[in-house]
Coordinates of C-alpha atoms in Angstrom, one line a residue:
Chain A
M1 CA 162.0 8.7 145.8
K2 CA 164.6 6.0 145.1
G3 CA 161.8 3.4 145.2
L4 CA 159.6 5.5 142.9
L5 CA 162.3 6.0 140.4
Y6 CA 163.3 2.4 140.4
K7 CA 159.6 1.5 139.8
D8 CA 159.4 3.8 136.8
M9 CA 162.6 2.4 135.4
M10 CA 161.3 -1.2 135.7
N11 CA 158.0 -0.3 134.3
L12 CA 159.7 1.2 131.3
S13 CA 162.3 -1.6 130.8
G14 CA 160.4 -3.1 127.9
Q15 CA 160.3 0.2 126.1
F16 CA 164.0 0.9 126.9
K17 CA 164.8 -2.2 125.0
V18 CA 162.9 -1.1 121.9
Y19 CA 164.6 2.3 122.0
L20 CA 168.0 0.7 122.4
V21 CA 167.5 -1.3 119.2
F22 CA 166.5 1.9 117.4
I23 CA 169.4 3.9 118.8
L24 CA 171.9 1.2 117.8
L25 CA 170.4 0.8 114.4
Y26 CA 170.1 4.5 113.5
G27 CA 173.2 5.3 115.4
G28 CA 175.2 2.9 113.2
I29 CA 173.5 4.2 110.0
S30 CA 173.9 7.8 110.9
I31 CA 177.5 7.7 112.0
Y32 CA 178.3 5.7 108.8
G33 CA 176.4 8.2 106.6
G34 CA 177.7 11.2 108.4
N35 CA 174.3 12.7 109.2
L36 CA 172.9 12.5 112.7
G37 CA 169.5 14.0 112.1
F38 CA 167.6 10.8 112.6
L39 CA 169.5 9.6 115.7
T40 CA 169.1 12.9 117.4
G41 CA 165.4 12.9 116.6
I42 CA 165.0 9.4 118.1
L43 CA 166.9 10.5 121.3
G44 CA 164.7 13.6 121.5
I45 CA 161.5 11.5 121.2
M46 CA 162.8 9.0 123.7
S47 CA 163.5 11.5 126.4
A48 CA 160.3 13.3 125.8
I49 CA 158.0 10.3 125.6
L50 CA 159.2 8.0 128.3
P51 CA 158.3 10.2 131.3
T52 CA 154.8 10.4 129.9
S53 CA 154.7 6.7 129.3
A54 CA 155.7 6.2 132.9
Y55 CA 152.8 8.4 133.9
A56 CA 150.4 6.4 131.6
Y57 CA 151.4 3.1 133.2
D58 CA 150.8 4.6 136.7
E59 CA 147.4 5.9 135.7
R60 CA 146.3 2.7 134.1
A61 CA 147.3 0.6 137.2
G62 CA 145.8 3.2 139.6
W63 CA 149.2 3.3 141.2
D64 CA 148.9 6.9 142.4
R65 CA 145.9 6.0 144.6
L66 CA 147.9 3.3 146.3
A67 CA 151.1 5.3 146.5
L68 CA 149.4 8.1 148.3
T69 CA 148.2 5.7 151.1
M70 CA 151.9 5.0 151.7
P71 CA 154.3 7.3 153.4
I72 CA 154.9 9.2 150.1
R73 CA 154.2 12.8 149.6
R74 CA 152.2 14.1 146.6
E75 CA 155.2 16.3 145.8
E76 CA 157.4 13.3 145.5
L77 CA 155.1 11.6 143.0
V78 CA 155.2 14.7 140.8
A79 CA 158.9 15.3 141.2
C80 CA 159.7 11.8 140.3
K81 CA 158.4 12.2 136.8
Y82 CA 160.5 15.4 136.3
L83 CA 163.6 13.7 137.7
L84 CA 163.0 10.8 135.3
G85 CA 162.8 13.3 132.4
W86 CA 166.1 15.0 133.5
I87 CA 167.9 11.7 133.6
L88 CA 166.7 10.7 130.2
I89 CA 167.6 14.1 128.8
L90 CA 171.0 13.8 130.2
I91 CA 171.5 10.4 128.6
A92 CA 170.2 11.7 125.2
F93 CA 172.5 14.7 125.5
L94 CA 175.6 12.6 126.2
L95 CA 174.8 10.2 123.4
T96 CA 174.2 13.0 120.9
V97 CA 177.4 14.8 121.7
T98 CA 179.4 11.5 121.5
A99 CA 177.9 10.7 118.2
Q100 CA 178.6 14.1 116.8
L101 CA 182.2 13.9 117.9
L102 CA 182.4 10.5 116.3
I103 CA 181.4 11.9 112.8
G104 CA 184.0 14.5 113.2
S105 CA 182.2 17.6 114.3
D106 CA 184.2 19.9 116.6
L107 CA 183.3 20.1 120.3
A108 CA 181.5 23.4 120.1
E109 CA 179.3 22.1 117.2
S110 CA 178.6 18.9 119.1
L111 CA 177.7 20.6 122.3
F112 CA 175.5 23.0 120.3
V113 CA 173.4 20.2 118.8
G114 CA 173.2 18.4 122.2
L115 CA 172.0 21.6 123.9
I116 CA 169.3 22.2 121.4
L117 CA 168.0 18.8 122.1
V118 CA 168.1 19.4 125.9
A119 CA 166.3 22.7 125.5
T120 CA 163.5 21.5 123.3
T121 CA 162.8 18.4 125.3
L122 CA 162.8 20.3 128.5
L123 CA 160.2 22.7 127.0
Y124 CA 158.2 19.8 125.8
L125 CA 158.0 18.2 129.2
S126 CA 157.4 21.5 130.8
V127 CA 154.1 21.8 128.9
L128 CA 153.1 18.2 128.9
L129 CA 153.6 17.1 132.4
P130 CA 151.3 19.6 134.1
M131 CA 148.7 18.7 131.5
L132 CA 149.0 15.1 132.4
F133 CA 148.7 15.8 136.1
R134 CA 145.7 17.9 135.5
F135 CA 143.8 16.1 132.8
G136 CA 145.2 12.6 132.7
V137 CA 146.4 10.6 129.8
E138 CA 143.2 10.3 127.8
M139 CA 142.5 14.0 127.7
S140 CA 146.1 15.0 127.0
R141 CA 146.6 12.6 124.1
V142 CA 145.9 15.0 121.2
I143 CA 148.1 17.7 122.5
Y144 CA 150.6 15.0 123.2
V145 CA 150.9 13.9 119.6
V146 CA 151.0 17.4 118.2
L147 CA 153.6 18.5 120.8
L148 CA 155.7 15.4 120.2
L149 CA 156.4 16.5 116.6
V150 CA 157.8 19.8 117.9
P151 CA 161.0 18.5 119.5
A152 CA 161.5 15.9 116.8
F153 CA 161.3 18.5 114.0
A154 CA 163.1 21.2 115.9
V155 CA 166.0 18.9 116.7
S156 CA 166.2 17.4 113.3
A157 CA 165.9 20.8 111.6
A158 CA 168.5 22.3 113.8
V159 CA 170.9 19.5 113.2
L160 CA 170.3 19.6 109.4
F161 CA 170.7 23.3 109.3
F162 CA 173.9 23.5 111.2
T163 CA 175.5 20.5 109.5
V164 CA 174.7 21.7 106.1
Y165 CA 175.3 25.4 106.4
R166 CA 178.0 25.2 109.0
P167 CA 177.4 28.8 110.3
F168 CA 180.0 28.3 113.0
S169 CA 182.7 29.7 110.8
V170 CA 180.9 33.0 111.0
S171 CA 180.5 33.5 114.8
K172 CA 180.8 30.5 117.0
S173 CA 180.7 32.4 120.3
F174 CA 177.5 34.2 119.3
F175 CA 175.6 31.0 118.7
I176 CA 176.9 29.3 121.8
G177 CA 175.8 32.4 123.8
T178 CA 172.3 32.3 122.3
I179 CA 171.9 28.6 122.9
C180 CA 173.1 29.0 126.5
A181 CA 170.5 31.7 127.1
F182 CA 167.9 29.4 125.5
I183 CA 168.9 26.5 127.8
F184 CA 168.7 28.8 130.8
L185 CA 165.2 29.9 129.8
A186 CA 164.1 26.3 129.2
A187 CA 165.4 25.3 132.6
L188 CA 163.5 28.2 134.2
I189 CA 160.3 27.2 132.5
N190 CA 160.8 23.6 133.5
Y191 CA 161.2 24.7 137.1
G192 CA 158.0 26.7 136.9
S193 CA 156.3 23.8 135.3
L194 CA 157.3 21.6 138.3
R195 CA 155.9 24.1 140.7
L196 CA 152.7 24.2 138.7
S197 CA 152.4 20.4 138.6
V198 CA 152.9 20.2 142.3
K199 CA 150.2 22.8 142.9
I200 CA 147.8 21.0 140.6
Y201 CA 148.5 17.6 142.1
R202 CA 148.1 18.7 145.7
K203 CA 144.5 19.5 144.9
K204 CA 143.8 16.4 142.8
E205 CA 141.1 14.0 143.8
L206 CA 142.0 10.5 143.2
Chain B
M1 CA 147.8 -25.9 179.0
T2 CA 145.0 -28.4 179.3
A3 CA 143.3 -29.2 176.1
V4 CA 140.2 -27.0 176.1
D5 CA 137.4 -28.3 174.0
I6 CA 134.8 -25.9 172.8
I7 CA 132.3 -26.8 170.2
I8 CA 130.1 -24.1 168.6
Q9 CA 126.8 -25.0 167.1
N10 CA 125.6 -22.4 164.7
T11 CA 122.2 -23.9 164.6
N12 CA 121.9 -23.7 168.3
K13 CA 119.5 -21.0 169.5
Q14 CA 121.7 -20.3 172.4
P15 CA 124.0 -17.3 171.5
I16 CA 127.6 -18.2 170.8
Y17 CA 129.0 -16.4 173.8
E18 CA 126.7 -18.5 176.1
Q19 CA 127.8 -21.7 174.4
I20 CA 131.4 -20.8 175.2
N21 CA 130.5 -19.7 178.6
S22 CA 128.7 -22.9 179.6
Q23 CA 131.3 -25.2 178.2
I24 CA 134.1 -23.4 180.1
R25 CA 132.0 -23.5 183.2
D26 CA 131.5 -27.2 182.8
M27 CA 135.2 -27.8 182.4
I28 CA 135.9 -25.8 185.6
L29 CA 133.2 -27.7 187.5
S30 CA 134.3 -31.1 186.3
G31 CA 137.9 -30.2 187.3
K32 CA 139.2 -30.5 183.8
L33 CA 140.3 -26.9 184.1
K34 CA 142.1 -26.3 187.4
E35 CA 142.4 -23.3 189.5
G36 CA 145.0 -20.9 188.3
E37 CA 145.2 -22.5 184.9
A38 CA 145.5 -20.2 181.9
L39 CA 142.6 -20.0 179.4
P40 CA 143.3 -19.4 175.7
S41 CA 143.4 -15.7 174.9
M42 CA 140.2 -14.1 173.7
R43 CA 141.9 -13.4 170.3
L44 CA 143.2 -16.9 169.9
L45 CA 139.8 -18.3 170.8
A46 CA 138.2 -16.0 168.2
K47 CA 140.6 -17.0 165.6
E48 CA 140.3 -20.8 166.2
L49 CA 136.5 -20.8 166.4
R50 CA 136.3 -18.3 163.5
I51 CA 134.1 -15.9 165.4
S52 CA 134.5 -12.2 166.3
V53 CA 136.6 -11.0 169.2
I54 CA 133.7 -9.2 170.6
T55 CA 131.9 -12.5 171.1
T56 CA 134.8 -14.2 173.0
K57 CA 135.3 -11.0 174.9
R58 CA 131.7 -11.0 176.0
A59 CA 132.0 -14.7 177.0
Y60 CA 135.0 -14.0 179.1
E61 CA 133.6 -10.9 180.7
E62 CA 130.5 -12.8 181.8
L63 CA 132.7 -15.6 183.2
E64 CA 134.6 -13.0 185.1
R65 CA 131.5 -11.4 186.4
G66 CA 130.4 -14.8 187.6
G67 CA 133.6 -15.3 189.4
W68 CA 134.8 -18.2 187.3
I69 CA 137.8 -16.6 185.8
V70 CA 140.1 -13.7 186.5
T71 CA 141.6 -11.6 183.7
I72 CA 144.9 -9.8 184.3
T73 CA 145.6 -7.2 181.7
G74 CA 148.6 -8.1 179.6
K75 CA 148.8 -11.6 181.0
G76 CA 145.6 -13.3 180.1
S77 CA 142.7 -15.1 181.8
F78 CA 143.0 -17.7 184.4
V79 CA 140.6 -20.0 186.2
A80 CA 139.6 -18.2 189.4
G81 CA 140.6 -19.5 192.8
A82 CA 137.0 -19.2 193.7
D83 CA 135.5 -21.2 196.5
R84 CA 135.0 -24.6 194.9
E85 CA 132.2 -25.2 197.4
L86 CA 130.4 -22.2 196.2
L87 CA 130.6 -23.3 192.6
R88 CA 129.3 -26.7 193.7
E89 CA 126.5 -25.1 195.6
E90 CA 125.5 -23.2 192.5
R91 CA 125.3 -26.3 190.5
L92 CA 123.3 -28.1 193.2
N93 CA 120.8 -25.3 193.1
K94 CA 120.4 -25.9 189.4
V95 CA 119.8 -29.6 189.9
E96 CA 117.3 -28.8 192.6
E97 CA 115.5 -26.4 190.3
A98 CA 115.3 -29.0 187.5
L99 CA 114.0 -31.6 189.9
C100 CA 111.3 -29.1 191.1
R101 CA 110.2 -28.6 187.6
A102 CA 110.0 -32.4 187.1
V103 CA 107.9 -32.8 190.2
E104 CA 105.7 -29.9 189.1
A105 CA 105.2 -31.6 185.7
S106 CA 104.3 -34.9 187.4
R107 CA 101.5 -33.3 189.5
P108 CA 98.7 -33.5 186.9
L109 CA 99.5 -37.2 186.4
Q110 CA 99.5 -37.8 190.1
L111 CA 102.6 -39.9 190.0
S112 CA 103.8 -41.3 193.3
L113 CA 107.2 -40.7 194.7
E114 CA 108.1 -44.3 193.9
D115 CA 107.1 -43.8 190.3
M116 CA 109.2 -40.7 190.1
E117 CA 112.2 -42.5 191.7
E118 CA 111.8 -45.3 189.2
M119 CA 111.8 -42.8 186.3
L120 CA 114.8 -41.0 187.7
R121 CA 116.7 -44.2 188.0
L122 CA 115.9 -45.2 184.4
V123 CA 117.0 -41.8 183.2
Y124 CA 120.1 -41.7 185.3
E125 CA 121.3 -45.2 184.2
E126 CA 120.5 -44.4 180.6
E127 CA 122.9 -41.5 180.6
Chain C
M1 CA 151.0 7.9 171.5
E2 CA 148.1 6.1 172.9
F3 CA 144.8 6.2 171.1
E4 CA 141.3 5.1 172.0
N5 CA 140.0 4.7 168.5
A6 CA 141.8 3.5 165.4
L7 CA 139.4 5.5 163.4
E8 CA 137.2 8.4 164.2
L9 CA 135.0 10.3 161.9
K10 CA 132.9 13.3 162.9
S11 CA 130.2 14.5 160.6
V12 CA 132.2 13.9 157.4
S13 CA 130.6 15.1 154.2
K14 CA 131.6 15.0 150.6
A15 CA 129.5 16.1 147.6
Y16 CA 129.9 15.0 144.0
P17 CA 127.6 15.8 141.2
G18 CA 124.6 13.5 141.8
F19 CA 126.0 12.1 145.0
L20 CA 126.3 13.2 148.6
L21 CA 128.1 11.4 151.4
D22 CA 126.1 12.9 154.2
R23 CA 127.5 13.7 157.6
I24 CA 129.1 10.4 158.5
S25 CA 130.1 9.9 162.1
L26 CA 131.6 6.6 163.3
S27 CA 134.4 5.2 165.3
L28 CA 136.4 2.0 165.2
P29 CA 137.7 1.2 168.6
R30 CA 141.3 0.0 168.8
G31 CA 141.6 -3.7 168.5
S32 CA 138.4 -4.4 166.7
V33 CA 137.1 -5.2 163.2
M34 CA 134.5 -3.1 161.5
G35 CA 132.7 -4.2 158.4
L36 CA 131.5 -1.4 156.1
I37 CA 128.5 -2.7 154.1
G38 CA 126.1 -1.3 151.6
E39 CA 125.2 -1.8 148.0
N40 CA 127.3 -0.6 145.1
G41 CA 127.3 3.2 144.9
A42 CA 126.3 3.5 148.6
G43 CA 129.5 5.5 149.2
K44 CA 131.8 2.9 150.7
S45 CA 134.7 3.6 148.4
T46 CA 134.3 7.3 148.7
L47 CA 134.4 7.1 152.5
I48 CA 137.5 4.9 152.4
K49 CA 139.2 7.4 150.1
L50 CA 138.4 10.2 152.4
I51 CA 139.9 8.3 155.3
L52 CA 143.0 7.5 153.4
G53 CA 143.5 11.1 152.4
L54 CA 143.0 10.5 148.7
N55 CA 140.2 13.0 148.6
R56 CA 139.4 16.0 150.8
P57 CA 136.2 16.1 152.8
D58 CA 134.0 19.1 152.3
Q59 CA 133.5 19.2 156.0
G60 CA 134.0 17.1 159.1
E61 CA 136.9 15.7 161.0
I62 CA 138.8 12.5 160.4
R63 CA 141.3 11.0 162.8
V64 CA 143.3 7.8 162.1
I65 CA 145.2 6.2 164.9
G66 CA 144.9 9.4 166.9
K67 CA 146.2 11.8 164.1
S68 CA 144.1 14.2 162.3
R69 CA 143.8 14.0 158.5
E70 CA 145.5 17.3 158.2
E71 CA 148.5 16.0 160.2
Y72 CA 149.0 12.8 158.4
E73 CA 148.4 14.4 155.0
G74 CA 151.0 17.0 155.8
R75 CA 154.0 17.1 158.0
D76 CA 153.3 13.7 159.6
F77 CA 153.0 11.7 156.4
R78 CA 155.4 9.1 157.8
Y79 CA 152.5 8.2 160.1
K80 CA 151.0 6.3 157.2
E81 CA 153.5 3.5 157.8
Q82 CA 151.0 2.3 160.4
I83 CA 148.2 1.9 157.9
G84 CA 148.0 -1.1 155.5
V85 CA 145.8 -0.5 152.5
V86 CA 144.1 -2.8 150.0
L87 CA 142.2 -1.1 147.3
D88 CA 139.4 -2.6 145.3
E89 CA 141.7 -3.3 142.4
S90 CA 145.4 -4.0 142.6
A91 CA 147.3 -0.9 141.9
F92 CA 150.8 -2.2 141.7
P93 CA 152.8 -1.3 138.6
E94 CA 151.8 -3.9 136.1
N95 CA 155.1 -4.6 134.4
L96 CA 156.9 -5.4 137.6
N97 CA 157.3 -8.8 139.2
L98 CA 157.0 -9.5 142.9
I99 CA 160.7 -9.2 143.5
Q100 CA 160.8 -5.8 141.9
I101 CA 157.8 -4.7 143.8
E102 CA 159.4 -5.8 147.0
R103 CA 162.4 -3.5 146.2
V104 CA 160.1 -0.6 145.6
L105 CA 158.2 -1.1 148.8
A106 CA 161.4 -1.7 150.8
N107 CA 162.4 1.8 149.7
V108 CA 159.1 3.4 150.6
Y109 CA 158.5 1.9 154.1
H110 CA 161.0 2.2 157.0
S111 CA 159.2 -0.6 158.8
W112 CA 159.3 -3.0 155.8
D113 CA 159.7 -6.6 156.6
S114 CA 161.1 -8.5 153.7
D115 CA 160.8 -11.9 155.2
C116 CA 157.2 -11.4 156.0
Y117 CA 156.5 -10.3 152.4
F118 CA 158.2 -13.3 150.8
S119 CA 156.6 -15.8 153.2
M120 CA 153.2 -14.3 152.4
M121 CA 153.9 -14.7 148.6
E122 CA 155.0 -18.3 149.2
R123 CA 151.9 -19.0 151.3
F124 CA 149.7 -17.8 148.5
S125 CA 151.9 -19.7 146.0
L126 CA 152.4 -16.6 143.9
P127 CA 155.1 -16.8 141.2
L128 CA 157.9 -14.4 142.0
K129 CA 159.2 -13.7 138.5
K130 CA 156.1 -13.2 136.5
P131 CA 155.0 -9.6 135.9
I132 CA 151.8 -9.0 137.8
K133 CA 149.8 -8.0 134.7
D134 CA 149.7 -11.7 134.0
F135 CA 148.2 -12.5 137.4
S136 CA 144.5 -13.4 137.8
K137 CA 142.3 -11.1 139.8
G138 CA 142.5 -13.3 142.8
M139 CA 146.2 -13.6 142.6
K140 CA 146.5 -9.8 142.4
M141 CA 144.3 -9.4 145.4
K142 CA 146.4 -11.9 147.4
Q143 CA 149.5 -10.1 146.5
A144 CA 148.1 -6.7 147.5
I145 CA 147.0 -8.1 150.9
G146 CA 150.3 -9.7 151.5
A147 CA 152.1 -6.5 150.7
A148 CA 149.8 -4.5 152.9
L149 CA 150.7 -6.7 155.9
S150 CA 154.4 -6.7 155.2
H151 CA 155.2 -3.3 156.7
R152 CA 153.6 -4.3 160.0
P153 CA 150.7 -1.8 160.1
R154 CA 148.4 -1.3 163.1
L155 CA 145.4 -0.5 161.1
L156 CA 144.3 -2.4 158.0
V157 CA 141.9 -0.6 155.6
M158 CA 140.5 -2.7 152.8
D159 CA 138.0 -1.9 150.0
E160 CA 136.2 -5.0 148.8
P161 CA 139.1 -7.3 149.3
T162 CA 137.0 -10.4 148.9
S163 CA 135.4 -9.5 145.5
G164 CA 136.8 -11.6 142.7
L165 CA 138.0 -14.3 145.1
D166 CA 136.6 -17.8 145.1
P167 CA 135.3 -19.2 148.4
V168 CA 138.5 -21.0 149.2
A169 CA 140.6 -17.9 148.7
R170 CA 138.1 -15.9 150.7
D171 CA 138.5 -18.3 153.5
E172 CA 142.3 -18.0 153.4
L173 CA 141.9 -14.3 153.5
L174 CA 139.7 -14.4 156.6
D175 CA 142.4 -16.5 158.3
L176 CA 144.8 -13.6 157.7
F177 CA 142.3 -11.2 159.3
W178 CA 142.2 -13.3 162.4
E179 CA 146.0 -13.7 162.5
F180 CA 146.3 -9.9 162.1
I181 CA 144.1 -9.1 165.1
Q182 CA 145.9 -11.4 167.4
K183 CA 147.7 -8.2 168.5
E184 CA 145.5 -6.2 170.7
D185 CA 146.1 -2.8 169.1
H186 CA 145.5 -4.1 165.6
S187 CA 142.3 -2.9 164.0
I188 CA 140.6 -3.6 160.6
L189 CA 138.1 -1.6 158.5
V190 CA 136.9 -3.7 155.7
S191 CA 134.2 -3.0 153.1
S192 CA 132.4 -5.7 151.3
H193 CA 129.1 -6.5 149.8
I194 CA 129.6 -10.2 150.4
L195 CA 128.1 -10.3 153.8
S196 CA 128.6 -13.8 154.9
D197 CA 132.4 -13.1 155.0
L198 CA 132.0 -10.2 157.3
E199 CA 129.5 -11.8 159.5
K200 CA 132.1 -14.1 161.0
V201 CA 135.0 -11.8 161.7
C202 CA 133.5 -8.4 162.4
D203 CA 132.9 -6.9 165.8
S204 CA 130.8 -4.1 164.4
I205 CA 129.0 -3.2 161.3
A206 CA 128.5 0.1 159.6
F207 CA 125.8 0.2 157.0
L208 CA 125.8 2.9 154.3
H209 CA 122.9 3.5 152.0
E210 CA 122.8 6.2 149.4
G211 CA 125.5 8.2 151.1
R212 CA 124.0 8.0 154.5
L213 CA 125.0 5.9 157.5
I214 CA 121.9 3.8 158.4
F215 CA 123.7 2.4 161.5
S216 CA 127.0 1.6 163.0
Q217 CA 126.7 -0.9 165.7
E218 CA 128.2 -3.9 167.4
K219 CA 127.3 -7.0 165.5
D220 CA 125.9 -8.8 168.6
A221 CA 123.8 -5.8 169.5
L222 CA 122.4 -5.8 165.9
K223 CA 121.5 -9.5 166.2
Q224 CA 119.8 -8.8 169.5
R225 CA 118.0 -5.8 168.1
Y226 CA 116.6 -7.2 164.9
G227 CA 114.7 -10.4 164.2
I228 CA 112.7 -11.7 161.3
F229 CA 109.0 -12.2 161.7
P230 CA 107.6 -14.5 159.1
C231 CA 103.9 -13.7 158.9
T232 CA 100.7 -13.4 156.8
L233 CA 99.9 -10.2 155.0
E234 CA 97.1 -9.6 157.5
E235 CA 99.5 -9.9 160.4
L236 CA 101.8 -7.4 158.7
D237 CA 99.0 -5.0 158.2
R238 CA 98.0 -5.3 161.9
L239 CA 101.6 -4.8 163.0
E240 CA 102.0 -1.7 160.9
K241 CA 98.8 -0.3 162.3
E242 CA 99.4 -1.0 165.9
N243 CA 103.2 -0.9 166.1
P244 CA 104.5 1.0 163.1
A245 CA 107.8 1.9 164.9
C246 CA 108.8 -1.7 165.1
V247 CA 108.6 -2.6 161.4
A248 CA 112.1 -1.9 160.1
G249 CA 111.5 -3.4 156.7
A250 CA 109.4 -6.0 155.0
R251 CA 109.4 -8.2 151.9
K252 CA 105.9 -9.1 150.8
N253 CA 104.9 -11.8 148.4
Q254 CA 101.5 -13.1 147.4
F255 CA 101.2 -15.5 150.2
G256 CA 102.9 -13.7 153.1
A257 CA 105.7 -11.5 154.2
R258 CA 109.1 -11.6 156.0
V259 CA 109.2 -8.6 158.3
L260 CA 112.4 -7.2 159.9
V261 CA 111.3 -6.3 163.4
D262 CA 113.1 -3.9 165.7
L263 CA 112.7 -6.0 168.8
Y264 CA 113.3 -3.0 171.2
R265 CA 110.0 -1.6 169.9
A266 CA 108.1 -4.7 169.2
P267 CA 105.3 -6.3 171.3
E268 CA 106.8 -8.9 173.6
N269 CA 104.9 -11.9 172.3
I270 CA 106.1 -11.6 168.7
K271 CA 107.8 -14.7 167.5
T272 CA 110.9 -14.0 165.5
E273 CA 113.8 -15.9 164.1
P274 CA 117.4 -14.6 164.0
A275 CA 118.1 -12.3 161.0
S276 CA 121.3 -12.7 159.0
L277 CA 123.2 -9.6 158.2
E278 CA 122.3 -10.0 154.5
E279 CA 118.6 -10.1 155.2
M280 CA 118.9 -7.2 157.6
M281 CA 120.6 -5.1 155.0
L282 CA 118.2 -6.1 152.2
L283 CA 115.1 -5.3 154.2
L284 CA 116.4 -2.1 155.7
V285 CA 117.2 -0.9 152.2
R286 CA 113.7 -1.6 151.2
R287 CA 112.4 0.7 153.8
H288 CA 114.9 3.5 153.3
G289 CA 114.7 3.2 149.6
A290 CA 111.0 3.7 149.6

């Protein structure tokens, strides 16, 4: 698994650099301007898109075929992409919360925005990864683009909504409770998605 | 290990394993390969001659069957301590056979023994 | 565990729309080299994928180094350490360079031999720091073969490793085969449609045609069994009438024919010349194709 994860990271290193430039650029502008909608959107897209890019690289090279002749289980190949997603989501979460704190949001508000990002991206990957494992990159492309807009819009909208209307003054604990339930649900769906992907992939002919 | 020379001719009609066979036999007979001496492993021979292992295996198996070499599993193949006299005998038989054929071939021409001896001398010295 | 055959297939079948791999049975004795030949689309790659566990056979039994497919595809997946694989196209992640790939593989294989890997790469003069997407096809193939040997496998399975290589590189590759089989329990299954390569190194030949196994035999036995009989069309007619069983295939032209003769069934006085594997295959296909 360590080897597989390392391989994905190296495969993606070129893209990482591009995202890093975007993050620094928009991060700077956003923090200066006091509105983090754009930065959060970029982070959401990054954590949603990179695991699927990693899959696309593998597919193009025919890596899975070779990997499965090695002492690697099919389950590991699948789990690696989910793990990659979780790591990226964690990074995006930490960056978002930090940026929120930097523009002067309070901790609850910052966590709130971060958790929305986590939940939407988790849901996105939960849908997309099984589709990739089942149909491959080419077939999944359309859904891929449509779906990609969902987390970006959701995150940006949520951030906009809460920074403009500041509903926290009303009932902070209610919102935090709701979002925690949402996260829990997203995690559950993500786990179900992992199980489904494994099931799909076990039967896959390469 | 003595230098073992084996030359394979792909255009030769004789199968490759027989070419190997006869060359190793010659080396044993001429004393170039001595009793107890190790032969190259089948796999090394295959690699160096760029032929398949099954071919060198067959060559060695036949040499073993003929009593020329002994193969000890895990150790390799060695020139057999066979009766040198016996091997010589075998060769002498071959010479005799060849001479018989020569005499037979001479019959229609009604060559005398002296003629034949003269021819043999010429051939022998030419070699 | 001791094993008799490095590979054993019993009546293995696999159907795809428009293609059937039909009840293939063959065995590769430990320590030997088998060439899998046949035209494109004959089923060579399909068969290799079945052996490697990439696809599931519809029926039949596959054993690799003594383990059944179910075992090494399941609980005993570590067993695959003992198999080195080269697929028809390099499948290594394209953005990685050779050093990065080494780190990946070192994490995957317990039996990984780093020194072996780097000495192979040096031997092939491959650049260590270039991403392999910039490699030529030949370079990729060399890299794949070097990598496949670096975890010290006992069985090497290769799908068309010589395609895309120039004659010099093919020759280097064959040297590697011979080096690999210096160990007595090392075996090779290699598919190719470039027959002159296989002719030298293989102990036995399995010939696939349209999903069926036409034969699987020791090379020397094949050479003994088949010969080419160059003859006139009349002679061919007569042979086909009197001894139809011995005509294994024929190529006719306006002025004569080259007939592949099964010498076990042929009349004794027939004058034949040795058949190359390539001619054997081409003429057999003619018969089976008709």
